[in-house]
Amino acid sequence: MLRFFELALFLSPFLLFGLWRFALARGVPSTPAVAAAAGLLVLTIGLLLWFVADRALPRGASYVPAQFEHGHIVPGHAGPGATAGPGTTD
């Protein structure tokens, strides 16, 4: 079921583009169609902004990746501020 959902998410922009092109081939799209497309675009941008704000780490925190400790997997989480390490220029 998850693979079907992923495939549907991947193919949906192409399907919508095809439908839009089909509508344009028949003439100018109707006002409700343009309003629906604009509303979906605004909704998508709003949901993306909400998702970014909801999943953001607290200020000053750094991401600690998942680790294998004592036979168990500890999920990734926010940890204390990052210290200078390899590849950083402080």
Coordinates of N, CA, C and O in Angstrom, one line a residue:
M1 N 0.8 -1.2 0.0 CA 0.0 0.0 0.0 C 0.9 1.3 0.0 O 0.5 2.2 -0.7
L2 N 2.0 1.2 0.8 CA 2.8 2.4 0.8 C 3.5 2.7 -0.5 O 3.6 3.8 -0.9
R3 N 3.9 1.6 -1.2 CA 4.5 1.8 -2.6 C 3.5 2.5 -3.5 O 3.8 3.3 -4.3
F4 N 2.2 2.1 -3.4 CA 1.2 2.7 -4.3 C 1.0 4.2 -4.0 O 0.9 5.0 -4.9
F5 N 1.1 4.5 -2.7 CA 0.9 5.9 -2.3 C 2.1 6.7 -2.8 O 2.0 7.8 -3.3
E6 N 3.3 6.1 -2.6 CA 4.5 6.8 -3.1 C 4.5 7.0 -4.6 O 4.8 8.1 -5.1
L7 N 4.0 6.0 -5.3 CA 3.9 6.1 -6.8 C 2.9 7.2 -7.2 O 3.1 7.9 -8.1
A8 N 1.8 7.2 -6.5 CA 0.7 8.2 -6.7 C 1.2 9.6 -6.5 O 1.0 10.5 -7.3
L9 N 2.0 9.8 -5.4 CA 2.6 11.1 -5.1 C 3.5 11.5 -6.2 O 3.6 12.7 -6.6
F10 N 4.3 10.6 -6.7 CA 5.3 10.9 -7.8 C 4.6 11.2 -9.1 O 5.0 12.2 -9.8
L11 N 3.6 10.5 -9.4 CA 2.9 10.7 -10.7 C 1.9 11.8 -10.7 O 1.5 12.3 -11.8
S12 N 1.4 12.2 -9.6 CA 0.3 13.2 -9.6 C 0.7 14.5 -10.3 O -0.2 15.1 -11.0
P13 N 1.9 15.1 -10.1 CA 2.2 16.3 -10.9 C 2.1 16.1 -12.4 O 1.6 17.0 -13.1
F14 N 2.6 15.0 -12.9 CA 2.5 14.7 -14.3 C 1.1 14.6 -14.8 O 0.7 15.1 -15.9
L15 N 0.3 13.9 -14.0 CA -1.1 13.8 -14.3 C -1.9 15.1 -14.3 O -2.6 15.4 -15.3
L16 N -1.6 15.9 -13.3 CA -2.2 17.2 -13.3 C -1.8 18.1 -14.4 O -2.6 18.9 -15.0
F17 N -0.5 18.0 -14.8 CA 0.0 18.8 -15.9 C -0.7 18.3 -17.2 O -1.1 19.2 -18.1
G18 N -0.8 17.0 -17.4 CA -1.5 16.5 -18.6 C -3.0 17.0 -18.6 O -3.5 17.3 -19.7
L19 N -3.7 16.9 -17.5 CA -5.0 17.4 -17.5 C -5.1 18.9 -17.8 O -6.0 19.4 -18.5
W20 N -4.2 19.7 -17.3 CA -4.2 21.1 -17.6 C -3.9 21.4 -19.1 O -4.6 22.2 -19.7
R21 N -3.0 20.6 -19.7 CA -2.7 20.8 -21.1 C -4.0 20.4 -21.9 O -4.3 21.0 -22.9
F22 N -4.6 19.3 -21.5 CA -5.9 18.9 -22.2 C -6.9 20.0 -22.1 O -7.6 20.3 -23.1
A23 N -7.0 20.6 -20.9 CA -8.0 21.7 -20.8 C -7.7 22.9 -21.6 O -8.6 23.5 -22.2
L24 N -6.4 23.2 -21.7 CA -6.0 24.3 -22.6 C -6.2 24.0 -24.1 O -6.4 25.0 -24.8
A25 N -6.0 22.8 -24.5 CA -6.2 22.4 -25.9 C -7.6 22.7 -26.3 O -7.9 22.9 -27.5
R26 N -8.6 22.6 -25.4 CA -10.0 22.8 -25.7 C -10.4 24.3 -25.7 O -11.5 24.6 -25.9
G27 N -9.4 25.2 -25.4 CA -9.7 26.6 -25.3 C -9.3 27.1 -23.9 O -8.5 26.5 -23.2
V28 N -9.7 28.3 -23.6 CA -9.3 28.9 -22.3 C -10.0 28.1 -21.2 O -11.2 27.9 -21.2
P29 N -9.3 27.8 -20.1 CA -9.9 27.1 -19.0 C -10.9 28.0 -18.3 O -10.8 29.2 -18.3
S30 N -11.9 27.3 -17.7 CA -13.0 28.1 -17.0 C -12.4 28.7 -15.8 O -11.4 28.3 -15.2
T31 N -13.1 29.7 -15.3 CA -12.8 30.5 -14.1 C -12.7 29.5 -12.9 O -11.8 29.6 -12.1
P32 N -13.7 28.6 -12.7 CA -13.6 27.7 -11.6 C -12.3 26.8 -11.6 O -11.8 26.5 -10.6
A33 N -11.9 26.4 -12.8 CA -10.7 25.6 -12.9 C -9.5 26.3 -12.5 O -8.6 25.8 -11.8
V34 N -9.4 27.6 -13.0 CA -8.2 28.4 -12.6 C -8.3 28.7 -11.1 O -7.2 28.7 -10.4
A35 N -9.4 29.0 -10.5 CA -9.5 29.3 -9.1 C -9.2 28.0 -8.3 O -8.5 28.1 -7.3
A36 N -9.6 26.9 -8.7 CA -9.2 25.6 -8.0 C -7.8 25.4 -8.1 O -7.1 25.0 -7.1
A37 N -7.1 25.6 -9.2 CA -5.7 25.4 -9.4 C -4.9 26.4 -8.5 O -4.0 26.0 -7.8
A38 N -5.4 27.6 -8.5 CA -4.7 28.6 -7.6 C -4.9 28.3 -6.1 O -4.0 28.4 -5.3
G39 N -6.1 27.8 -5.8 CA -6.3 27.4 -4.4 C -5.5 26.3 -4.0 O -5.0 26.2 -2.8
L40 N -5.4 25.3 -4.8 CA -4.5 24.1 -4.5 C -3.0 24.5 -4.4 O -2.3 24.0 -3.5
L41 N -2.6 25.5 -5.2 CA -1.2 25.9 -5.1 C -1.0 26.7 -3.8 O 0.0 26.4 -3.1
V42 N -1.9 27.5 -3.4 CA -1.8 28.2 -2.1 C -1.8 27.2 -1.0 O -1.0 27.3 0.0
L43 N -2.7 26.2 -1.0 CA -2.8 25.2 0.0 C -1.5 24.4 0.1 O -1.0 24.2 1.2
T44 N -0.9 24.1 -1.0 CA 0.3 23.3 -1.0 C 1.5 24.1 -0.4 O 2.2 23.6 0.4
I45 N 1.6 25.4 -0.8 CA 2.6 26.2 -0.2 C 2.4 26.4 1.3 O 3.4 26.3 2.1
G46 N 1.2 26.6 1.7 CA 0.9 26.7 3.1 C 1.2 25.5 3.9 O 1.8 25.6 5.0
L47 N 0.9 24.3 3.4 CA 1.2 23.1 4.0 C 2.7 22.8 4.1 O 3.2 22.3 5.1
L48 N 3.4 23.2 3.1 CA 4.9 23.0 3.1 C 5.5 24.0 4.2 O 6.4 23.5 4.9
L49 N 5.0 25.2 4.2 CA 5.6 26.1 5.3 C 5.2 25.6 6.7 O 6.1 25.7 7.6
W50 N 4.0 25.1 6.9 CA 3.7 24.5 8.2 C 4.5 23.3 8.5 O 5.0 23.2 9.6
F51 N 4.8 22.5 7.5 CA 5.6 21.3 7.8 C 7.0 21.7 8.2 O 7.6 21.1 9.1
V52 N 7.6 22.7 7.5 CA 8.9 23.1 7.8 C 9.0 23.7 9.2 O 9.9 23.4 10.0
A53 N 8.0 24.5 9.6 CA 8.0 25.1 10.9 C 7.7 24.0 12.0 O 8.3 24.1 13.1
D54 N 6.9 23.0 11.7 CA 6.6 22.0 12.7 C 7.7 21.1 13.0 O 7.9 20.6 14.1
R55 N 8.5 20.8 11.9 CA 9.6 19.8 12.1 C 11.0 20.4 12.3 O 12.0 19.8 12.4
A56 N 11.0 21.8 12.5 CA 12.3 22.5 12.7 C 12.8 22.2 14.1 O 12.1 22.0 15.0
L57 N 14.1 22.1 14.2 CA 14.8 21.9 15.5 C 14.7 23.2 16.3 O 14.7 24.3 15.7
P58 N 14.7 23.1 17.6 CA 14.8 24.4 18.4 C 16.1 25.1 18.1 O 17.1 24.6 17.7
R59 N 16.0 26.4 18.3 CA 17.2 27.3 18.1 C 18.3 26.8 19.0 O 18.2 26.6 20.2
G60 N 19.5 26.7 18.4 CA 20.7 26.3 19.1 C 20.9 24.8 19.3 O 21.9 24.4 19.8
A61 N 19.9 24.0 18.8 CA 20.0 22.6 18.9 C 20.7 22.0 17.6 O 20.6 22.7 16.5
S62 N 21.2 20.9 17.7 CA 21.7 20.2 16.5 C 21.1 18.8 16.4 O 20.7 18.3 17.4
Y63 N 21.2 18.3 15.2 CA 20.6 16.9 15.0 C 21.6 15.9 15.4 O 22.7 15.9 15.0
V64 N 21.1 14.9 16.2 CA 21.9 13.8 16.6 C 21.4 12.6 15.8 O 20.2 12.2 16.0
P65 N 22.2 12.0 14.9 CA 21.6 10.9 14.1 C 21.3 9.7 14.9 O 21.8 9.5 16.0
A66 N 20.5 8.8 14.3 CA 20.2 7.5 14.9 C 21.5 6.7 15.2 O 22.4 6.8 14.5
Q67 N 21.5 6.0 16.4 CA 22.7 5.3 16.8 C 22.2 3.9 17.3 O 21.1 3.7 17.7
F68 N 23.2 3.0 17.2 CA 22.9 1.6 17.7 C 23.7 1.5 19.1 O 24.9 1.5 19.1
E69 N 22.9 1.5 20.2 CA 23.5 1.4 21.5 C 22.9 0.3 22.3 O 21.7 0.2 22.4
H70 N 23.8 -0.5 22.9 CA 23.4 -1.6 23.8 C 22.3 -2.5 23.1 O 21.3 -2.9 23.8
G71 N 22.5 -2.8 21.9 CA 21.6 -3.7 21.2 C 20.3 -3.1 20.7 O 19.4 -3.8 20.2
H72 N 20.1 -1.8 20.9 CA 18.9 -1.1 20.5 C 19.2 0.1 19.6 O 20.2 0.7 19.8
I73 N 18.3 0.4 18.7 CA 18.4 1.6 17.9 C 17.8 2.8 18.6 O 16.6 2.8 18.9
V74 N 18.6 3.8 18.8 CA 18.1 5.0 19.4 C 17.8 6.0 18.2 O 18.7 6.3 17.5
P75 N 16.6 6.4 18.1 CA 16.2 7.3 16.9 C 16.9 8.6 17.0 O 17.4 9.1 18.0
G76 N 17.0 9.2 15.8 CA 17.6 10.5 15.7 C 16.8 11.5 16.5 O 15.6 11.4 16.6
H77 N 17.5 12.5 17.1 CA 16.7 13.5 17.9 C 17.6 14.8 17.9 O 18.7 14.9 17.5
A78 N 16.9 15.8 18.5 CA 17.6 17.1 18.7 C 18.5 17.0 20.0 O 18.1 16.4 21.0
G79 N 19.7 17.5 19.9 CA 20.6 17.4 21.0 C 21.1 18.8 21.3 O 20.7 19.8 20.7
P80 N 22.1 18.9 22.2 CA 22.6 20.3 22.6 C 23.4 20.8 21.4 O 23.7 20.1 20.4
G81 N 23.7 22.1 21.4 CA 24.3 22.8 20.3 C 25.6 22.1 19.8 O 26.3 21.4 20.5
A82 N 25.8 22.2 18.5 CA 26.9 21.5 17.9 C 28.3 22.2 18.3 O 28.4 23.3 18.5
T83 N 29.3 21.3 18.4 CA 30.6 21.8 18.6 C 31.4 21.7 17.3 O 31.0 21.0 16.4
A84 N 32.5 22.5 17.3 CA 33.3 22.4 16.0 C 33.9 21.0 15.8 O 34.4 20.4 16.7
G85 N 33.7 20.5 14.7 CA 34.2 19.2 14.3 C 34.9 19.2 13.0 O 35.2 20.3 12.4
P86 N 35.2 18.0 12.5 CA 35.9 18.0 11.2 C 35.0 18.6 10.1 O 33.8 18.5 10.0
G87 N 35.6 19.4 9.3 CA 34.9 20.0 8.2 C 34.3 21.3 8.5 O 33.6 22.0 7.7
T88 N 34.4 21.8 9.8 CA 33.8 23.1 10.1 C 34.8 24.1 10.2 O 36.0 23.9 10.5
T89 N 34.4 25.3 10.0 CA 35.4 26.5 10.1 C 34.9 27.4 11.1 O 33.9 28.2 10.9
D90 N 35.4 27.4 12.3 CA 35.0 28.3 13.4 C 36.1 29.2 13.8 O 37.3 28.9 13.8

